[in-house]
Tab-separated table of C-alpha atoms and ligand atoms in Angstrom:
chain	number	residue	atom	x	y	z
A	1	UNK	CA	-18.745	-17.319	4.551
A	2	UNK	CA	-16.348	-15.561	7.271
A	3	UNK	CA	-16.206	-19.144	9.208
A	4	UNK	CA	-15.255	-21.027	6.094
A	5	UNK	CA	-12.455	-18.040	5.355
A	6	UNK	CA	-11.612	-18.041	9.497
A	7	UNK	CA	-11.258	-22.186	8.536
A	8	UNK	CA	-8.919	-21.203	5.868
A	9	UNK	CA	-6.689	-18.797	8.093
A	10	UNK	CA	-6.019	-21.898	10.131
A	11	UNK	CA	-2.228	-21.748	12.134
A	12	UNK	CA	-0.116	-23.780	8.734
A	13	UNK	CA	-1.590	-21.427	6.882
A	14	UNK	CA	0.709	-20.015	3.869
A	15	UNK	CA	-1.229	-16.274	3.926
A	16	UNK	CA	-0.570	-12.987	1.102
A	17	UNK	CA	-2.114	-10.185	1.527
A	18	UNK	CA	-1.775	-7.317	-0.850
A	19	UNK	CA	-3.371	-3.608	0.443
A	20	UNK	CA	-4.078	-0.886	-1.111
A	21	UNK	CA	-5.572	2.750	-0.056
A	22	UNK	CA	-8.636	1.298	0.685
A	23	UNK	CA	-7.188	-0.049	4.341
A	24	UNK	CA	-6.433	2.905	5.566
A	25	UNK	CA	-9.518	5.121	4.440
A	26	UNK	CA	-10.848	4.593	8.195
A	27	UNK	CA	-7.657	6.202	9.630
A	28	UNK	CA	-8.788	8.971	7.398
A	29	UNK	CA	-6.633	9.497	4.722
A	30	UNK	CA	-7.655	10.587	1.284
A	31	UNK	CA	-7.497	7.478	-1.145
A	32	UNK	CA	-6.378	7.796	-4.388
A	33	UNK	CA	-9.433	8.006	-6.501
A	34	UNK	CA	-11.886	8.382	-3.900
A	35	UNK	CA	-14.024	11.543	-3.109
A	36	UNK	CA	-12.113	13.395	-2.116
A	37	UNK	CA	-8.453	11.349	-2.760
A	38	UNK	CA	-8.568	14.337	-5.694
A	39	UNK	CA	-5.600	16.952	-4.783
A	40	UNK	CA	-6.034	20.486	-6.505
A	41	UNK	CA	-8.595	19.015	-9.222
A	42	UNK	CA	-4.893	16.606	-10.262
A	43	UNK	CA	-5.306	13.141	-10.879
A	44	UNK	CA	-1.987	11.128	-9.468
A	45	UNK	CA	-1.693	9.678	-12.985
A	46	UNK	CA	-0.906	13.338	-13.626
A	47	UNK	CA	1.753	14.210	-10.717
A	48	UNK	CA	2.938	10.856	-9.424
A	49	UNK	CA	5.359	10.708	-12.420
A	50	UNK	CA	9.136	11.567	-13.150
A	51	UNK	CA	8.057	13.959	-16.130
A	52	UNK	CA	6.359	16.072	-13.644
A	53	UNK	CA	8.615	16.544	-11.192
A	54	UNK	CA	10.807	17.379	-13.875
A	55	UNK	CA	8.781	19.786	-14.925
A	56	UNK	CA	7.392	21.774	-11.475
A	57	UNK	CA	9.423	19.549	-8.960
A	58	UNK	CA	7.461	22.582	-6.689
A	59	UNK	CA	4.098	21.445	-7.512
A	60	UNK	CA	4.549	17.997	-6.821
A	61	UNK	CA	5.889	18.587	-3.630
A	62	UNK	CA	3.663	20.178	-2.562
A	63	UNK	CA	1.613	17.586	-3.471
A	64	UNK	CA	3.636	15.187	-1.446
A	65	UNK	CA	4.317	17.736	1.165
A	66	UNK	CA	0.452	18.398	2.032
A	67	UNK	CA	-0.109	14.286	2.143
A	68	UNK	CA	3.173	14.045	4.536
A	69	UNK	CA	1.154	17.084	6.848
A	70	UNK	CA	-2.402	14.644	6.802
A	71	UNK	CA	-0.733	11.677	7.411
A	72	UNK	CA	1.435	12.901	10.263
A	73	UNK	CA	-2.129	13.359	12.128
A	74	UNK	CA	-3.701	9.983	11.736
A	75	UNK	CA	-3.450	6.750	12.889
A	76	UNK	CA	-3.279	2.755	11.675
A	77	UNK	CA	-7.177	1.349	12.001
A	78	UNK	CA	-8.230	-1.760	13.193
A	79	UNK	CA	-7.731	-3.641	9.930
A	80	UNK	CA	-4.031	-2.349	10.182
A	81	UNK	CA	-4.050	-3.966	14.079
A	82	UNK	CA	-5.532	-7.253	12.315
A	83	UNK	CA	-3.132	-7.432	9.683
A	84	UNK	CA	-0.109	-6.555	12.309
A	85	UNK	CA	-1.316	-9.701	14.343
A	86	UNK	CA	-1.920	-12.236	11.544
A	87	UNK	CA	1.260	-10.796	10.812
A	88	UNK	CA	3.224	-11.969	14.184
A	89	UNK	CA	0.919	-15.287	14.205
A	90	UNK	CA	1.247	-17.152	10.931
A	91	UNK	CA	4.839	-19.010	10.153
A	92	UNK	CA	3.856	-17.718	6.601
A	93	UNK	CA	2.622	-14.540	6.252
A	94	UNK	CA	3.680	-11.351	3.699
A	95	UNK	CA	2.028	-8.667	3.351
A	96	UNK	CA	2.883	-6.955	0.560
A	97	UNK	CA	1.077	-2.754	-0.039
A	98	UNK	CA	1.042	-0.445	-2.163
A	99	UNK	CA	0.618	1.676	0.428
A	100	UNK	CA	3.242	4.481	0.878
A	101	UNK	CA	1.656	6.049	4.245
A	102	UNK	CA	3.906	3.611	6.951
A	103	UNK	CA	0.735	2.609	8.423
A	104	UNK	CA	1.536	-1.215	8.679
A	105	UNK	CA	4.873	-0.535	9.899
A	106	UNK	CA	3.573	1.833	12.762
A	107	UNK	CA	0.854	-0.708	13.663
A	108	UNK	CA	3.824	-3.273	14.390
A	109	UNK	CA	3.282	-5.594	10.553
A	110	UNK	CA	6.775	-7.646	10.740
A	111	UNK	CA	8.293	-7.539	7.290
A	112	UNK	CA	6.198	-4.955	5.537
A	113	UNK	CA	7.421	-5.059	1.502
A	114	UNK	CA	6.865	-1.787	0.353
A	115	UNK	CA	5.865	-2.462	-3.575
A	116	UNK	CA	5.661	1.425	-4.273
A	117	UNK	CA	8.317	2.896	-1.523
A	118	UNK	CA	7.259	4.847	1.334
A	119	UNK	CA	6.325	8.858	1.249
A	120	UNK	CA	8.485	8.787	4.740
A	121	UNK	CA	11.900	8.059	2.388
A	122	UNK	CA	13.349	10.813	0.217
A	123	UNK	CA	16.311	10.171	-1.971
A	124	UNK	CA	18.437	12.989	-4.478
A	125	UNK	CA	17.736	13.445	-7.900
A	126	UNK	CA	21.329	13.572	-8.502
A	127	UNK	CA	21.717	10.688	-7.139
A	128	UNK	CA	25.225	12.169	-5.699
A	129	UNK	CA	28.119	10.363	-4.378
A	130	UNK	CA	28.009	11.743	-1.075
A	131	UNK	CA	24.086	10.341	-0.123
A	132	UNK	CA	23.202	7.073	0.642
A	133	UNK	CA	20.854	5.127	-1.930
A	134	UNK	CA	17.568	6.836	0.013
A	135	UNK	CA	17.065	7.954	3.776
A	136	UNK	CA	13.936	8.505	6.774
A	137	UNK	CA	13.073	12.306	6.558
A	138	UNK	CA	10.345	12.975	8.543
A	139	UNK	CA	10.237	16.350	7.718
A	140	UNK	CA	6.754	18.098	8.482
A	141	UNK	CA	6.068	20.499	7.252
A	142	UNK	CA	9.410	21.191	5.006
A	143	UNK	CA	10.329	24.864	5.277
A	144	UNK	CA	11.605	24.777	1.443
A	145	UNK	CA	9.583	23.553	-0.844
A	146	UNK	CA	11.071	21.700	-3.416
A	147	UNK	CA	13.379	20.550	0.101
A	148	UNK	CA	16.595	20.507	-1.019
A	149	UNK	CA	19.412	17.430	-0.656
A	150	UNK	CA	22.037	18.123	2.093
A	151	UNK	CA	24.859	16.685	0.241
A	152	UNK	CA	25.106	18.513	-3.032
A	153	UNK	CA	22.701	21.209	-2.509
A	154	UNK	CA	20.011	19.658	-5.311
A	155	UNK	CA	16.876	18.412	-5.369
A	156	UNK	CA	15.651	15.913	-3.471
A	157	UNK	CA	12.747	13.551	-4.208
A	158	UNK	CA	9.997	11.276	-2.713
A	159	UNK	CA	10.740	7.734	-2.161
A	160	UNK	CA	7.904	6.133	-3.687
A	161	UNK	CA	7.861	4.552	-7.352
A	162	UNK	CA	6.223	6.529	-9.921
A	163	UNK	CA	4.057	5.883	-12.658
A	164	UNK	CA	6.429	4.722	-16.127
A	165	UNK	CA	9.013	3.682	-12.931
A	166	UNK	CA	9.868	-0.515	-12.432
A	167	UNK	CA	8.946	-1.817	-9.207
A	168	UNK	CA	13.044	-2.903	-7.064
A	169	UNK	CA	13.849	-5.420	-8.689
A	170	UNK	CA	14.132	-7.638	-5.477
A	171	UNK	CA	10.476	-6.411	-4.062
A	172	UNK	CA	9.528	-7.978	-7.478
A	173	UNK	CA	11.741	-10.966	-6.543
A	174	UNK	CA	10.096	-11.210	-2.653
A	175	UNK	CA	6.469	-10.533	-3.987
A	176	UNK	CA	6.993	-13.293	-6.536
A	177	UNK	CA	7.728	-15.688	-4.545
A	178	UNK	CA	4.874	-14.775	-1.639
A	179	UNK	CA	2.927	-15.604	-4.263
A	180	UNK	CA	2.962	-19.832	-4.022
A	181	UNK	CA	0.370	-19.569	-0.973
A	182	UNK	CA	-2.567	-20.961	0.326
A	183	UNK	CA	-4.881	-17.700	0.559
A	184	UNK	CA	-4.234	-14.570	-1.292
A	185	UNK	CA	-6.285	-11.448	-0.186
A	186	UNK	CA	-6.270	-8.814	-2.232
A	187	UNK	CA	-7.171	-5.563	-0.064
A	188	UNK	CA	-9.090	-2.390	-0.584
A	189	UNK	CA	-7.786	-1.747	-3.619
A	190	UNK	CA	-9.149	-0.766	-6.938
A	191	UNK	CA	-6.636	-3.102	-8.684
A	192	UNK	CA	-6.127	-0.891	-11.866
A	193	UNK	CA	-2.529	0.094	-11.142
A	194	UNK	CA	-0.074	-2.848	-12.650
A	195	UNK	CA	1.718	-4.836	-12.277
A	196	UNK	CA	0.745	-4.683	-8.614
A	197	UNK	CA	-3.021	-5.256	-9.839
A	198	UNK	CA	-1.362	-8.571	-11.558
A	199	UNK	CA	0.032	-10.317	-8.443
A	200	UNK	CA	-3.819	-11.827	-7.225
A	201	UNK	CA	-4.328	-13.716	-10.362
A	202	UNK	CA	-0.564	-14.641	-10.448
A	203	UNK	CA	-1.380	-15.768	-7.196
A	204	UNK	CA	-4.501	-17.383	-8.213
A	205	UNK	CA	-2.794	-19.383	-11.150
A	206	UNK	CA	-0.095	-21.393	-8.951
A	207	UNK	CA	-3.203	-22.787	-6.639
A	208	UNK	CA	-4.006	-19.884	-4.062
A	209	UNK	CA	-7.489	-18.842	-3.072
A	210	UNK	CA	-8.337	-15.615	-3.688
A	211	UNK	CA	-10.168	-13.376	-1.778
A	212	UNK	CA	-10.905	-9.892	-2.185
A	213	UNK	CA	-12.294	-7.512	0.674
A	214	UNK	CA	-13.726	-4.394	-0.748
A	215	UNK	CA	-16.035	-1.697	-0.373
A	216	UNK	CA	-17.055	-2.054	-3.839
A	217	UNK	CA	-16.503	-4.093	-6.638
A	218	UNK	CA	-13.160	-3.781	-8.919
A	219	UNK	CA	-11.834	-5.474	-12.151
A	220	UNK	CA	-10.602	-8.113	-10.024
A	221	UNK	CA	-14.135	-8.988	-8.086
A	222	UNK	CA	-15.168	-11.116	-10.989
A	223	UNK	CA	-12.383	-13.149	-11.164
A	224	UNK	CA	-11.392	-14.155	-7.861
A	225	UNK	CA	-12.747	-17.124	-5.357
A	226	UNK	CA	-14.479	-14.841	-3.380
A	227	UNK	CA	-15.316	-10.912	-3.028
A	228	UNK	CA	-16.088	-10.163	-0.037
A	229	UNK	CA	-18.173	-6.531	-0.162
A	230	UNK	CA	-17.915	-4.501	2.883
A	231	UNK	CA	-15.310	-1.822	5.298
A	232	UNK	CA	-12.043	-3.671	5.833
A	233	UNK	CA	-11.483	-2.391	9.358
A	234	UNK	CA	-15.130	-4.507	9.418
A	235	UNK	CA	-14.054	-7.365	7.819
A	236	UNK	CA	-10.525	-8.245	8.278
A	237	UNK	CA	-12.590	-7.351	12.598
A	238	UNK	CA	-15.353	-10.019	11.756
A	239	UNK	CA	-12.215	-12.392	10.239
A	240	UNK	CA	-10.080	-12.126	13.255
A	241	UNK	CA	-12.735	-12.476	15.934
A	242	UNK	CA	-13.568	-15.965	14.210
A	243	UNK	CA	-10.506	-17.115	14.021
A	244	UNK	CA	-9.574	-16.462	17.374
A	245	UNK	CA	-13.266	-17.407	19.000
A	246	UNK	CA	-14.093	-19.971	17.103
A	247	UNK	CA	-17.414	-19.732	18.787
A	248	UNK	CA	-18.012	-15.851	17.505
A	249	UNK	CA	-21.182	-15.728	15.851
B	1	BV8	C1	5.175	0.211	-14.250
B	1	BV8	C2	2.650	5.407	-5.686
B	1	BV8	C3	7.497	-0.132	-15.933
B	1	BV8	C4	3.425	7.208	-5.191
B	1	BV8	C5	1.545	4.409	-7.218
B	1	BV8	C6	-2.040	0.527	-19.748
B	1	BV8	C7	-2.257	-0.897	-18.874
B	1	BV8	C8	-1.839	-1.871	-18.199
B	1	BV8	C9	-0.358	-0.347	-17.388
B	1	BV8	C10	-0.123	0.400	-17.719
B	1	BV8	C11	-0.678	0.786	-19.235
B	1	BV8	N1	-0.476	1.894	-19.083
B	1	BV8	C12	0.833	2.580	-18.128
B	1	BV8	C13	0.558	1.559	-16.976
B	1	BV8	C14	1.445	1.652	-16.793
B	1	BV8	C15	1.307	1.925	-14.966
B	1	BV8	C16	-0.724	1.484	-14.570
B	1	BV8	O1	-0.621	0.367	-14.103
B	1	BV8	N2	-1.050	2.661	-14.866
B	1	BV8	C17	-2.256	2.518	-14.529
B	1	BV8	C18	-2.911	4.013	-14.185
B	1	BV8	C19	-2.889	2.074	-16.017
B	1	BV8	N3	2.007	1.254	-14.250
B	1	BV8	C20	3.195	1.731	-14.049
B	1	BV8	O2	3.848	2.808	-14.322
B	1	BV8	C21	4.210	1.307	-12.348
B	1	BV8	N4	5.074	0.636	-13.240
B	1	BV8	O3	4.116	-0.376	-15.509
B	1	BV8	O4	6.996	-0.132	-15.005
B	1	BV8	C22	8.622	-0.146	-16.105
B	1	BV8	C23	9.087	-1.543	-16.013
B	1	BV8	C24	10.658	-1.561	-15.999
B	1	BV8	C25	10.815	-0.416	-16.118
B	1	BV8	C26	10.258	0.458	-16.071
B	1	BV8	C27	9.131	0.983	-16.200
B	1	BV8	C28	4.157	1.943	-11.618
B	1	BV8	C29	3.292	2.655	-11.076
B	1	BV8	C30	3.180	2.971	-9.898
B	1	BV8	C31	2.358	4.117	-9.201
B	1	BV8	N5	2.891	4.305	-8.140
B	1	BV8	N6	1.814	4.630	-5.953
B	1	BV8	C32	2.265	7.903	-4.918
B	1	BV8	O5	1.722	7.100	-3.554
B	1	BV8	O6	2.337	8.849	-4.690
B	1	BV8	S1	0.361	4.048	-7.705
B	1	BV8	C33	-1.063	4.457	-6.523
B	1	BV8	O7	-2.067	3.929	-7.179
B	1	BV8	C34	-1.038	3.354	-5.243
B	1	BV8	O8	0.717	2.862	-5.067
B	1	BV8	C35	-1.874	2.174	-5.877
B	1	BV8	O9	-0.944	1.268	-6.475
B	1	BV8	C36	-2.610	2.484	-6.925
B	1	BV8	C37	-4.168	2.706	-7.094
B	1	BV8	O10	-4.589	3.132	-5.865
B	1	BV8	P1	-5.349	2.440	-4.574
B	1	BV8	O11	-4.220	2.150	-3.189
B	1	BV8	O12	-5.624	0.829	-5.720
B	1	BV8	O13	-6.316	2.924	-4.443
B	1	BV8	P2	-7.360	4.268	-4.823
B	1	BV8	O14	-8.263	5.379	-4.510
B	1	BV8	O15	-7.361	3.401	-5.875
B	1	BV8	O16	-8.781	2.641	-4.803
B	1	BV8	C38	-8.955	2.653	-3.441
B	1	BV8	C39	-10.003	1.392	-3.054
B	1	BV8	O17	-10.420	1.218	-1.920
B	1	BV8	C40	-11.082	1.286	-3.580
B	1	BV8	O18	-11.530	0.207	-4.575
B	1	BV8	C41	-12.541	1.879	-3.320
B	1	BV8	O19	-13.443	1.419	-3.162
B	1	BV8	C42	-11.720	0.837	-1.695
B	1	BV8	N7	-12.192	1.404	-0.435
B	1	BV8	C43	-12.264	2.982	-0.156
B	1	BV8	N8	-12.776	3.031	1.806
B	1	BV8	C44	-12.478	1.187	1.629
B	1	BV8	C45	-12.429	0.453	1.040
B	1	BV8	N9	-11.820	-1.030	0.606
B	1	BV8	C46	-12.064	-1.749	2.098
B	1	BV8	N10	-11.879	-0.547	3.156
B	1	BV8	C47	-12.334	0.592	2.781
B	1	BV8	N11	-12.197	0.901	3.853
């Protein structure tokens, strides 16, 4: 199966990959819905919202600061490395990630589309005139929770897309452009959050060969052309071996 798929990943193939928390699992980053994904028994849907932030910015920032502290000790794994190599090798390659952890960028992946933003970026929640639209702030841990805007003294918020917030229109447009591809791989995502979970179906409707890589089946599995069950870091490594060494068995 990997041999046939490796053949489809030929140098002129137009490839789009969508990743979720499962590609960072091997780096030791908790997934959202995995056994250690919950934080103090809160569900992401209850904390990652504008309403939760408005109601209790301290609690929401304690969650993000906790995640940033964990992430600051983690490194990209083999799944990130293979995708970074593909981003440099293939002329027509797009990586769309739902992850906000920055590990694809740290692995050297070119032009990552951050579908849900970045945990390492912040923006002023007052959108004050003294601050840029968003900026990088890698302070770990924040000395003060909730952290304040250096320009107006109001609150800053994580530069991520919360439930109930729209996807950046430019991100949506670039992602939609990437659905015209020969192969669409969806890797390490539970495929339950929209509109990210709709991308693979739109790609299939446009004629892409669709592949899922996950340790378990998801709502998307039975709708796709190929569902490969196993860890992304192993399956992507196996694919890369068959692409770079066709005699690899
Ligand atoms: C919007 C950033 C409208 C923040 C995230 C009912 C039906 C359909 C949709 C909705 C609905 N009710 C509400 C909605 C909309 C809602 C939604 O989809 N809700 C869901 C819960 C039903 N969506 C939204 O609100 C979106 N916005 O719709 O806006 C709008 C339009 C215009 C104007 C205004 C409003 C915005 C959603 C964005 C939320 N932000 N993240 C942060 O990180 O803090 S979501 C977050 O969870 C992730 O980014 C990701 O997108 C999502 C799912 O997580 P996964 O990455 O899939 O991780 P998970 O833990 O779930 O799964 C891990 C997978 O990996 C598992 O399958 C596991 O088996 C696998 N795995 C584990 N280890 C490995 C592995 N696989 C391979 N190898 C391994 N080693």
